[in-house]
C-alpha cells in the first residue's frame, strides 16, 4: 500500500484494511468507516489504456441486452421524466445509448464523459443525473460526487447504478473486480454514507446495483 492509499478516497478517513486474494495481482483497501473498497493508485491504468478498454464495450452498446440493462435504471424514475426537465448522463462512455433511449421517452439528455464527451458541467444545472456503470471507474469518488452535487438542482435525482458487494468472502471471487478499470467498489452501507454526506435522501434501493437519491431542497 502506498502513502496515497492511506486515506479513503470517499470519506477521507485513514487506515483502511488491506485485502489480498490468491491469483489476484491487485491489492484492495477496505474502509471501515464507509465500506468503500478501493484499489491501490499504483495499479490504476493511464487514460489511454482505460480508453482502449472502454472501447471494447462498443460491441454490446445498443444491443437488446444493453437496452434492458439501461431500462432497469430508468424504471424507478420513469414517471418523473418529461420534456421539461434537464437530464445528464454522467459517464456516458463512447456510445451514449442512454440519451437515445431517453429521447424515445420524450426526454432530452446531455452527455458527459471525461474521455469521450468532455464538457464544462458548470454552465448548466440538472434535475436528473444518471450515473450508470460509471462509479466503479472512479479514482476519486468524493470529487466525482461533489461535482454531481454542484450541478444537481434542489430536489433533483441521482440514479446510481453500480454492482454492490455483500462481504469480503463474496468480494474475493466477484467477477466485478476482474476488470482492471474498476477502481472503486460499493456496499449498501456506502450508499448510506453517500446519502448522509451529500444530504441526499435515499428514495430507492434494489440491494444489488441501483440506488436513487434525492437532493435536499436546502443544499
Coordinates of N, CA and C in Angstrom, one line a residue:
X1 N 0.8 -1.2 0.0 CA 0.0 0.0 0.0 C 0.9 1.2 0.0
X2 N 0.7 2.1 -1.0 CA 1.4 3.4 -1.0 C 0.8 4.4 0.0
X3 N 1.5 5.5 0.2 CA 1.0 6.5 1.1 C -0.2 7.2 0.6
X4 N -0.4 7.2 -0.7 CA -1.6 7.7 -1.3 C -2.9 6.9 -1.0
X5 N -2.7 5.7 -0.6 CA -3.8 4.8 -0.3 C -4.2 4.8 1.2
X6 N -3.5 5.5 2.0 CA -3.7 5.5 3.4 C -5.0 6.3 3.8
X7 N -5.6 7.0 2.8 CA -6.8 7.7 3.0 C -7.9 7.2 2.1
X8 N -9.1 7.0 2.6 CA -10.2 6.5 1.8 C -10.6 7.7 0.8
X9 N -10.7 7.4 -0.5 CA -11.0 8.5 -1.4 C -12.4 8.9 -1.4
X10 N -13.3 8.3 -0.6 CA -14.6 8.8 -0.4 C -14.9 9.5 0.9
X11 N -14.6 8.9 2.0 CA -14.9 9.6 3.3 C -13.6 10.2 3.9
X12 N -12.4 10.0 3.3 CA -11.2 10.6 3.7 C -10.6 10.1 5.0
X13 N -11.2 9.1 5.6 CA -10.7 8.5 6.8 C -9.4 7.7 6.6
X14 N -8.6 7.6 7.6 CA -7.3 7.0 7.4 C -7.4 5.5 7.9
X15 N -6.3 4.8 7.5 CA -6.1 3.4 8.0 C -7.1 2.4 7.4
X16 N -7.2 2.3 6.1 CA -8.0 1.2 5.6 C -7.4 -0.2 5.8
X17 N -8.2 -1.2 5.8 CA -7.8 -2.6 6.0 C -7.4 -3.1 4.6
X18 N -6.2 -3.8 4.5 CA -5.7 -4.3 3.2 C -6.3 -5.7 3.0
X19 N -6.9 -5.8 1.8 CA -7.4 -7.1 1.3 C -6.5 -7.6 0.2
X20 N -6.0 -8.9 0.3 CA -5.3 -9.5 -0.8 C -5.9 -10.9 -1.0
X21 N -6.0 -11.3 -2.3 CA -6.6 -12.6 -2.6 C -5.7 -13.4 -3.5
X22 N -5.7 -14.7 -3.4 CA -4.9 -15.6 -4.3 C -5.3 -15.4 -5.7
X23 N -4.2 -15.4 -6.6 CA -4.4 -15.3 -8.0 C -5.0 -14.0 -8.5
X24 N -4.9 -13.0 -7.6 CA -5.3 -11.6 -8.0 C -4.2 -10.7 -7.7
X25 N -3.6 -10.1 -8.8 CA -2.4 -9.2 -8.7 C -2.7 -7.9 -8.0
X26 N -3.9 -7.5 -7.9 CA -4.2 -6.2 -7.3 C -4.4 -6.3 -5.8
X27 N -4.1 -5.2 -5.1 CA -4.3 -5.0 -3.7 C -5.5 -4.1 -3.5
X28 N -6.4 -4.5 -2.5 CA -7.6 -3.7 -2.3 C -7.6 -3.2 -0.8
X29 N -8.2 -2.0 -0.7 CA -8.3 -1.4 0.6 C -9.8 -1.3 1.0
X30 N -10.1 -1.7 2.2 CA -11.4 -1.7 2.7 C -11.5 -0.6 3.8
X31 N -12.4 0.4 3.5 CA -12.6 1.4 4.5 C -13.6 1.0 5.6
X32 N -13.2 1.0 6.8 CA -14.1 0.6 7.9 C -15.1 1.6 8.3
X33 N -15.0 2.8 7.7 CA -16.0 3.9 8.0 C -17.1 3.9 7.0
X34 N -16.8 3.9 5.7 CA -17.9 4.0 4.7 C -18.1 2.7 3.9
X35 N -17.2 1.7 4.1 CA -17.3 0.4 3.5 C -16.9 0.4 2.0
X36 N -16.4 1.5 1.5 CA -15.8 1.5 0.2 C -14.6 0.6 0.1
X37 N -14.5 -0.2 -1.0 CA -13.3 -0.9 -1.3 C -12.7 -0.2 -2.5
X38 N -11.4 0.1 -2.4 CA -10.7 0.8 -3.5 C -9.4 0.1 -3.8
X39 N -8.9 0.3 -5.0 CA -7.7 -0.3 -5.4 C -6.5 0.7 -5.2
X40 N -5.3 0.1 -5.1 CA -4.1 1.0 -4.9 C -3.9 1.8 -6.1
X41 N -3.6 3.1 -5.9 CA -3.4 4.0 -7.0 C -2.2 3.5 -7.9
X42 N -1.3 2.7 -7.4 CA -0.2 2.2 -8.1 C -0.7 1.3 -9.3
X43 N -1.9 0.8 -9.2 CA -2.4 -0.1 -10.2 C -3.4 0.5 -11.1
X44 N -3.7 1.8 -11.0 CA -4.7 2.4 -11.8 C -4.1 2.6 -13.3
X45 N -4.9 2.3 -14.3 CA -4.5 2.4 -15.7 C -4.4 3.9 -16.1
X46 N -3.5 4.2 -17.0 CA -3.5 5.5 -17.5 C -4.7 5.7 -18.4
X47 N -4.9 7.0 -18.9 CA -6.2 7.3 -19.6 C -6.2 6.6 -20.9
X48 N -5.1 6.4 -21.6 CA -5.2 5.8 -22.9 C -5.5 4.3 -22.8
X49 N -4.9 3.6 -21.8 CA -5.2 2.2 -21.5 C -6.6 2.0 -21.1
X50 N -7.2 2.9 -20.3 CA -8.6 2.8 -19.9 C -9.5 3.1 -21.1
X51 N -9.1 4.1 -21.9 CA -9.9 4.4 -23.1 C -10.0 3.1 -24.0
X52 N -8.9 2.5 -24.3 CA -8.9 1.3 -25.1 C -9.8 0.2 -24.6
X53 N -9.8 0.1 -23.2 CA -10.7 -0.9 -22.6 C -12.1 -0.6 -22.8
X54 N -12.5 0.7 -22.6 CA -13.9 1.1 -22.7 C -14.4 0.9 -24.1
X55 N -13.5 1.1 -25.1 CA -13.9 0.9 -26.5 C -14.3 -0.6 -26.8
X56 N -13.9 -1.5 -26.0 CA -14.2 -2.9 -26.2 C -15.7 -3.1 -25.9
X57 N -16.3 -2.2 -25.1 CA -17.7 -2.3 -24.7 C -18.7 -1.9 -25.9
X58 N -18.1 -1.4 -27.0 CA -18.9 -0.9 -28.1 C -19.7 -2.0 -28.7
X59 N -19.2 -3.2 -28.7 CA -19.9 -4.3 -29.4 C -21.3 -4.5 -28.8
X60 N -21.4 -4.3 -27.5 CA -22.7 -4.6 -26.9 C -23.6 -3.3 -26.8
X61 N -23.0 -2.1 -27.0 CA -23.8 -0.9 -26.8 C -25.0 -0.9 -27.8
X62 N -26.2 -0.7 -27.3 CA -27.4 -0.6 -28.1 C -28.0 -2.0 -28.4
X63 N -27.4 -3.1 -27.9 CA -28.0 -4.4 -28.1 C -29.2 -4.5 -27.2
X64 N -30.1 -5.5 -27.5 CA -31.3 -5.6 -26.7 C -31.0 -5.9 -25.2
X65 N -29.9 -6.6 -25.0 CA -29.5 -6.9 -23.6 C -29.1 -5.6 -22.9
X66 N -28.3 -4.7 -23.6 CA -27.9 -3.5 -23.1 C -29.1 -2.5 -22.8
X67 N -30.0 -2.5 -23.7 CA -31.2 -1.6 -23.6 C -32.0 -2.1 -22.3
X68 N -32.1 -3.4 -22.2 CA -32.8 -3.9 -21.0 C -32.1 -3.5 -19.7
X69 N -30.8 -3.5 -19.8 CA -30.0 -3.2 -18.6 C -30.2 -1.7 -18.3
X70 N -30.2 -0.8 -19.3 CA -30.4 0.6 -19.0 C -31.8 0.8 -18.5
X71 N -32.8 0.1 -19.0 CA -34.2 0.3 -18.5 C -34.3 0.0 -17.0
X72 N -33.5 -0.9 -16.5 CA -33.6 -1.2 -15.0 C -33.3 0.1 -14.2
X73 N -32.4 0.9 -14.8 CA -32.1 2.2 -14.1 C -33.1 3.3 -14.3
X74 N -33.8 3.2 -15.5 CA -34.8 4.2 -15.8 C -36.1 3.9 -15.1
X75 N -36.5 2.7 -15.0 CA -37.8 2.3 -14.5 C -38.2 3.0 -13.1
X76 N -37.3 3.0 -12.1 CA -37.7 3.6 -10.8 C -38.0 5.1 -10.9
X77 N -37.6 5.8 -12.0 CA -37.9 7.2 -12.1 C -38.6 7.6 -13.4
X78 N -39.1 6.6 -14.1 CA -39.6 6.8 -15.5 C -40.8 7.8 -15.4
X79 N -41.7 7.7 -14.4 CA -42.8 8.6 -14.3 C -42.5 10.0 -14.0
X80 N -41.2 10.3 -13.6 CA -40.8 11.6 -13.3 C -40.1 12.3 -14.5
X81 N -39.9 11.5 -15.6 CA -39.2 12.1 -16.7 C -40.2 12.7 -17.7
X82 N -39.8 13.9 -18.2 CA -40.6 14.6 -19.2 C -39.8 15.6 -19.9
X83 N -40.3 16.3 -20.9 CA -39.6 17.2 -21.8 C -39.2 18.5 -21.1
X84 N -39.7 18.7 -19.8 CA -39.4 20.0 -19.1 C -38.2 19.9 -18.2
X85 N -37.6 18.7 -18.0 CA -36.5 18.5 -17.1 C -35.2 18.4 -17.8
X86 N -34.1 18.8 -17.1 CA -32.8 18.7 -17.6 C -32.1 17.5 -17.1
X87 N -31.6 16.6 -18.0 CA -31.0 15.4 -17.6 C -29.6 15.3 -18.1
X88 N -28.7 14.7 -17.2 CA -27.3 14.5 -17.5 C -27.0 13.0 -17.4
X89 N -26.3 12.5 -18.4 CA -25.7 11.2 -18.3 C -24.2 11.3 -17.9
X90 N -23.9 11.1 -16.7 CA -22.6 11.3 -16.1 C -21.7 10.1 -16.3
X91 N -20.9 10.1 -17.3 CA -20.0 9.0 -17.7 C -20.7 8.1 -18.7
X92 N -21.1 8.8 -19.8 CA -21.9 8.1 -20.9 C -21.1 7.1 -21.7
X93 N -19.7 7.2 -21.7 CA -18.9 6.2 -22.4 C -18.9 6.6 -23.9
X94 N -18.3 5.8 -24.7 CA -18.0 6.1 -26.1 C -19.3 6.1 -27.0
X95 N -20.3 5.4 -26.6 CA -21.6 5.4 -27.4 C -22.7 5.7 -26.4
X96 N -23.2 6.9 -26.4 CA -24.2 7.3 -25.3 C -25.7 6.8 -25.7
X97 N -25.9 5.5 -25.5 CA -27.2 4.9 -25.8 C -28.3 5.5 -24.9
X98 N -28.0 5.8 -23.7 CA -29.0 6.3 -22.7 C -29.7 7.5 -23.3
X99 N -29.0 8.4 -23.8 CA -29.6 9.7 -24.4 C -30.6 9.3 -25.5
X100 N -30.3 8.4 -26.3 CA -31.2 8.0 -27.4 C -32.4 7.3 -26.8
X101 N -32.2 6.5 -25.8 CA -33.3 5.8 -25.2 C -34.3 6.8 -24.5
X102 N -33.7 7.8 -23.8 CA -34.5 8.8 -23.1 C -35.3 9.7 -24.1
X103 N -34.6 9.9 -25.2 CA -35.3 10.7 -26.3 C -36.6 10.0 -26.7
X104 N -36.6 8.7 -26.8 CA -37.8 8.0 -27.2 C -38.9 8.1 -26.1
X105 N -38.5 8.4 -24.9 CA -39.4 8.6 -23.8 C -39.8 10.0 -23.6
X106 N -39.4 10.9 -24.6 CA -39.7 12.3 -24.5 C -38.9 13.2 -23.6
X107 N -37.6 12.8 -23.5 CA -36.8 13.5 -22.5 C -35.4 13.7 -23.2
X108 N -34.9 15.0 -23.1 CA -33.6 15.3 -23.6 C -32.5 15.1 -22.6
X109 N -31.4 14.6 -23.0 CA -30.3 14.3 -22.1 C -29.0 14.8 -22.6
X110 N -28.2 15.4 -21.8 CA -26.8 15.9 -22.1 C -25.9 14.8 -21.8
X111 N -24.9 14.5 -22.6 CA -23.9 13.5 -22.4 C -22.6 14.2 -21.8
X112 N -22.0 13.4 -20.9 CA -20.7 13.8 -20.3 C -19.9 12.6 -20.0
X113 N -18.7 12.7 -20.5 CA -17.7 11.7 -20.2 C -16.3 12.3 -20.2
X114 N -15.5 12.1 -19.2 CA -14.2 12.9 -19.2 C -13.3 12.5 -20.4
X115 N -13.5 11.3 -21.0 CA -12.6 10.8 -22.1 C -13.3 11.1 -23.4
X116 N -14.6 10.7 -23.5 CA -15.2 10.7 -24.8 C -16.1 11.9 -25.1
X117 N -16.7 12.5 -24.0 CA -17.6 13.6 -24.2 C -17.2 14.7 -23.1
X118 N -16.0 15.2 -23.1 CA -15.6 16.2 -22.1 C -16.5 17.5 -22.3
X119 N -16.8 18.0 -21.1 CA -17.6 19.3 -21.2 C -17.5 20.0 -19.8
X120 N -17.7 21.3 -19.9 CA -17.7 22.1 -18.7 C -19.1 22.0 -18.1
X121 N -19.2 21.2 -17.0 CA -20.5 21.0 -16.4 C -21.1 22.2 -15.7
X122 N -20.2 23.1 -15.3 CA -20.6 24.2 -14.5 C -21.6 25.2 -15.2
X123 N -21.7 25.1 -16.5 CA -22.5 26.0 -17.3 C -24.0 25.7 -17.2
X124 N -24.4 24.5 -16.7 CA -25.8 24.1 -16.6 C -26.0 23.4 -15.2
X125 N -27.3 23.3 -14.9 CA -27.7 22.5 -13.7 C -28.7 21.5 -14.2
X126 N -28.9 20.5 -13.4 CA -29.7 19.3 -13.9 C -30.7 18.9 -12.8
X127 N -31.9 18.4 -13.3 CA -32.9 17.9 -12.5 C -32.7 16.4 -12.2
X128 N -32.1 15.7 -13.1 CA -31.8 14.3 -13.0 C -30.4 14.0 -13.5
X129 N -29.6 13.2 -12.8 CA -28.3 12.8 -13.2 C -28.3 11.2 -13.2
X130 N -28.0 10.6 -14.3 CA -27.8 9.2 -14.4 C -26.3 8.9 -14.3
X131 N -25.9 8.0 -13.5 CA -24.5 7.6 -13.4 C -24.6 6.0 -13.5
X132 N -24.5 5.5 -14.7 CA -24.8 4.1 -14.9 C -23.5 3.4 -15.2
X133 N -23.1 2.4 -14.4 CA -21.9 1.6 -14.6 C -20.7 2.5 -14.8
X134 N -20.6 3.5 -14.0 CA -19.5 4.5 -14.1 C -18.8 4.7 -12.8
X135 N -19.5 4.6 -11.6 CA -18.9 4.9 -10.3 C -17.8 3.9 -10.0
X136 N -17.9 2.7 -10.5 CA -16.8 1.7 -10.3 C -15.5 2.1 -10.9
X137 N -15.5 3.1 -11.9 CA -14.3 3.6 -12.5 C -13.7 4.8 -11.8
X138 N -14.4 5.3 -10.8 CA -13.9 6.5 -10.1 C -12.7 6.3 -9.4
X139 N -11.6 7.1 -9.7 CA -10.4 7.0 -8.9 C -10.6 7.9 -7.6
X140 N -11.4 9.0 -7.7 CA -11.6 9.9 -6.6 C -13.1 10.1 -6.5
X141 N -13.8 9.1 -5.8 CA -15.3 9.2 -5.8 C -15.8 10.4 -5.0
X142 N -15.1 10.9 -4.0 CA -15.6 12.1 -3.3 C -15.6 13.3 -4.3
X143 N -14.6 13.4 -5.1 CA -14.6 14.5 -6.0 C -15.7 14.4 -7.1
X144 N -16.0 13.2 -7.5 CA -17.0 12.9 -8.5 C -18.4 13.2 -8.0
X145 N -18.7 12.7 -6.8 CA -20.0 13.0 -6.2 C -20.1 14.5 -5.8
X146 N -19.1 15.1 -5.5 CA -19.1 16.6 -5.2 C -19.4 17.3 -6.5
X147 N -18.9 16.9 -7.7 CA -19.2 17.5 -8.9 C -20.7 17.4 -9.2
X148 N -21.2 16.2 -9.0 CA -22.7 16.0 -9.2 C -23.5 16.9 -8.3
X149 N -23.0 17.0 -7.1 CA -23.7 17.9 -6.1 C -23.8 19.3 -6.6
X150 N -22.7 19.8 -7.2 CA -22.7 21.2 -7.6 C -23.7 21.5 -8.7
X151 N -23.9 20.5 -9.6 CA -24.8 20.8 -10.8 C -26.2 20.2 -10.7
X152 N -26.5 19.6 -9.5 CA -27.8 19.0 -9.3 C -28.7 20.0 -8.7
X153 N -29.8 20.2 -9.3 CA -30.8 21.2 -8.7 C -31.4 20.7 -7.4
X154 N -31.9 21.6 -6.6 CA -32.6 21.2 -5.3 C -33.7 20.3 -5.7
X155 N -33.9 19.2 -4.9 CA -34.8 18.1 -5.1 C -34.6 17.3 -6.4
X156 N -33.4 17.5 -7.0 CA -33.0 16.7 -8.1 C -32.7 15.3 -7.8
X157 N -32.7 14.4 -8.7 CA -32.4 13.0 -8.5 C -31.1 12.5 -9.1
X158 N -30.5 11.6 -8.4 CA -29.3 10.9 -8.9 C -29.6 9.4 -8.9
X159 N -29.5 8.8 -10.1 CA -29.7 7.4 -10.3 C -28.3 6.8 -10.5
X160 N -27.9 6.0 -9.5 CA -26.6 5.4 -9.5 C -26.7 3.9 -9.7
X161 N -26.0 3.4 -10.7 CA -26.1 2.0 -11.0 C -24.6 1.5 -11.0
X162 N -24.3 0.6 -10.0 CA -23.0 0.0 -9.9 C -23.2 -1.2 -9.1
X163 N -22.5 -2.3 -9.4 CA -22.6 -3.5 -8.6 C -22.2 -3.3 -7.1
X164 N -23.0 -3.9 -6.2 CA -22.8 -3.8 -4.8 C -22.2 -5.1 -4.3
X165 N -21.2 -5.1 -3.5 CA -20.7 -6.3 -2.9 C -21.3 -6.5 -1.6
X166 N -21.3 -7.8 -1.1 CA -22.0 -8.1 0.1 C -21.1 -8.2 1.3
X167 N -19.9 -8.9 1.1 CA -19.0 -9.0 2.2 C -17.6 -9.4 1.6
X168 N -16.6 -9.6 2.4 CA -15.3 -9.9 1.9 C -15.3 -11.3 1.2
X169 N -16.0 -12.3 1.7 CA -16.0 -13.6 1.0 C -16.5 -13.5 -0.4
X170 N -17.7 -12.9 -0.5 CA -18.3 -12.7 -1.8 C -17.4 -11.9 -2.7
X171 N -16.7 -10.8 -2.2 CA -15.9 -10.0 -3.0 C -14.7 -10.7 -3.5
X172 N -14.2 -11.7 -2.7 CA -12.9 -12.4 -3.1 C -13.0 -13.1 -4.4
X173 N -14.2 -13.6 -4.8 CA -14.4 -14.2 -6.1 C -15.3 -13.5 -7.0
X174 N -15.6 -12.2 -6.8 CA -16.5 -11.4 -7.5 C -16.0 -11.1 -8.9
X175 N -16.8 -11.4 -9.9 CA -16.4 -11.1 -11.3 C -16.1 -9.6 -11.5
X176 N -16.8 -8.8 -10.8 CA -16.8 -7.3 -11.0 C -15.4 -6.7 -10.8
X177 N -14.6 -7.4 -9.9 CA -13.3 -6.8 -9.6 C -12.3 -7.3 -10.7
X178 N -12.6 -8.1 -11.6 CA -11.7 -8.6 -12.6 C -11.3 -7.6 -13.6
X179 N -12.2 -6.6 -13.8 CA -11.9 -5.6 -14.8 C -11.0 -4.6 -14.2
X180 N -9.8 -4.4 -14.8 CA -8.8 -3.6 -14.2 C -9.1 -2.1 -14.2
X181 N -10.2 -1.7 -15.0 CA -10.6 -0.3 -14.9 C -11.6 -0.1 -13.8
X182 N -12.0 -1.1 -13.1 CA -12.9 -1.0 -11.9 C -12.0 -0.7 -10.7
X183 N -12.2 0.5 -10.2 CA -11.2 1.0 -9.1 C -11.9 1.2 -7.8
X184 N -13.2 1.4 -7.8 CA -14.0 1.6 -6.5 C -15.2 0.7 -6.5
X185 N -15.4 0.1 -5.3 CA -16.5 -0.9 -5.1 C -17.3 -0.5 -3.9
X186 N -18.6 -0.6 -4.1 CA -19.6 0.0 -3.2 C -20.4 -1.1 -2.5
X187 N -20.8 -0.8 -1.3 CA -21.6 -1.6 -0.4 C -22.9 -0.8 -0.1
X188 N -24.0 -1.5 0.3 CA -25.2 -0.7 0.7 C -24.9 0.3 1.8
X189 N -23.9 0.0 2.7 CA -23.6 0.9 3.7 C -22.8 2.1 3.1
X190 N -22.1 1.9 2.0 CA -21.5 3.0 1.3 C -22.6 4.0 0.8
X191 N -23.6 3.4 0.3 CA -24.7 4.3 -0.3 C -25.4 5.1 0.9
X192 N -25.5 4.5 2.0 CA -26.0 5.2 3.2 C -25.1 6.4 3.5
X193 N -23.7 6.1 3.5 CA -22.8 7.1 3.8 C -22.9 8.3 2.8
X194 N -23.0 7.9 1.5 CA -23.1 9.0 0.4 C -24.4 9.8 0.7
X195 N -25.4 9.2 1.0 CA -26.7 9.9 1.3 C -26.5 10.9 2.4
X196 N -25.8 10.5 3.5 CA -25.6 11.4 4.6 C -24.6 12.5 4.3
X197 N -23.6 12.1 3.6 CA -22.5 13.1 3.3 C -23.0 14.2 2.4
X198 N -23.8 13.8 1.4 CA -24.2 14.7 0.3 C -25.6 15.4 0.7
X199 N -26.2 14.9 1.8 CA -27.5 15.3 2.1 C -28.5 15.0 1.0
X200 N -28.4 13.7 0.6 CA -29.3 13.2 -0.4 C -30.2 12.1 0.2
X201 N -31.5 12.3 0.0 CA -32.4 11.3 0.6 C -32.3 10.0 -0.3
X202 N -32.3 8.8 0.4 CA -32.4 7.6 -0.3 C -33.9 7.3 -0.7
X203 N -34.2 7.3 -2.0 CA -35.5 7.1 -2.4 C -35.8 5.6 -2.8
X204 N -34.8 5.0 -3.3 CA -35.0 3.6 -3.8 C -33.7 2.8 -3.8
X205 N -33.7 1.6 -3.4 CA -32.6 0.7 -3.5 C -33.1 -0.7 -3.9
X206 N -32.4 -1.3 -4.8 CA -32.8 -2.7 -5.2 C -31.9 -3.7 -4.5
X207 N -30.8 -3.2 -3.8 CA -30.0 -4.1 -3.0 C -28.9 -4.8 -3.8
X208 N -28.8 -4.6 -5.1 CA -27.8 -5.3 -5.9 C -27.0 -4.3 -6.7
X209 N -27.7 -3.3 -7.3 CA -26.9 -2.4 -8.2 C -27.5 -1.0 -8.3
X210 N -28.8 -0.8 -8.1 CA -29.4 0.5 -8.3 C -29.8 1.2 -7.1
X211 N -29.4 2.5 -7.0 CA -29.8 3.4 -5.9 C -30.2 4.7 -6.4
X212 N -31.3 5.2 -5.9 CA -31.9 6.5 -6.3 C -31.8 7.5 -5.1
X213 N -31.2 8.6 -5.4 CA -31.1 9.6 -4.3 C -31.9 10.9 -4.8
X214 N -32.3 11.6 -3.7 CA -33.0 12.9 -4.0 C -32.3 14.0 -3.2
X215 N -31.9 15.1 -3.8 CA -31.1 16.1 -3.2 C -32.1 16.9 -2.3
X216 N -31.6 17.3 -1.1 CA -32.3 18.1 -0.2 C -32.6 19.5 -0.9
X217 N -33.7 20.1 -0.6 CA -34.0 21.4 -1.1 C -33.1 22.5 -0.7
X218 N -32.5 22.3 0.5 CA -31.7 23.4 1.1 C -30.2 23.2 0.9
X219 N -29.8 22.3 0.1 CA -28.3 22.1 -0.1 C -28.0 21.8 -1.5

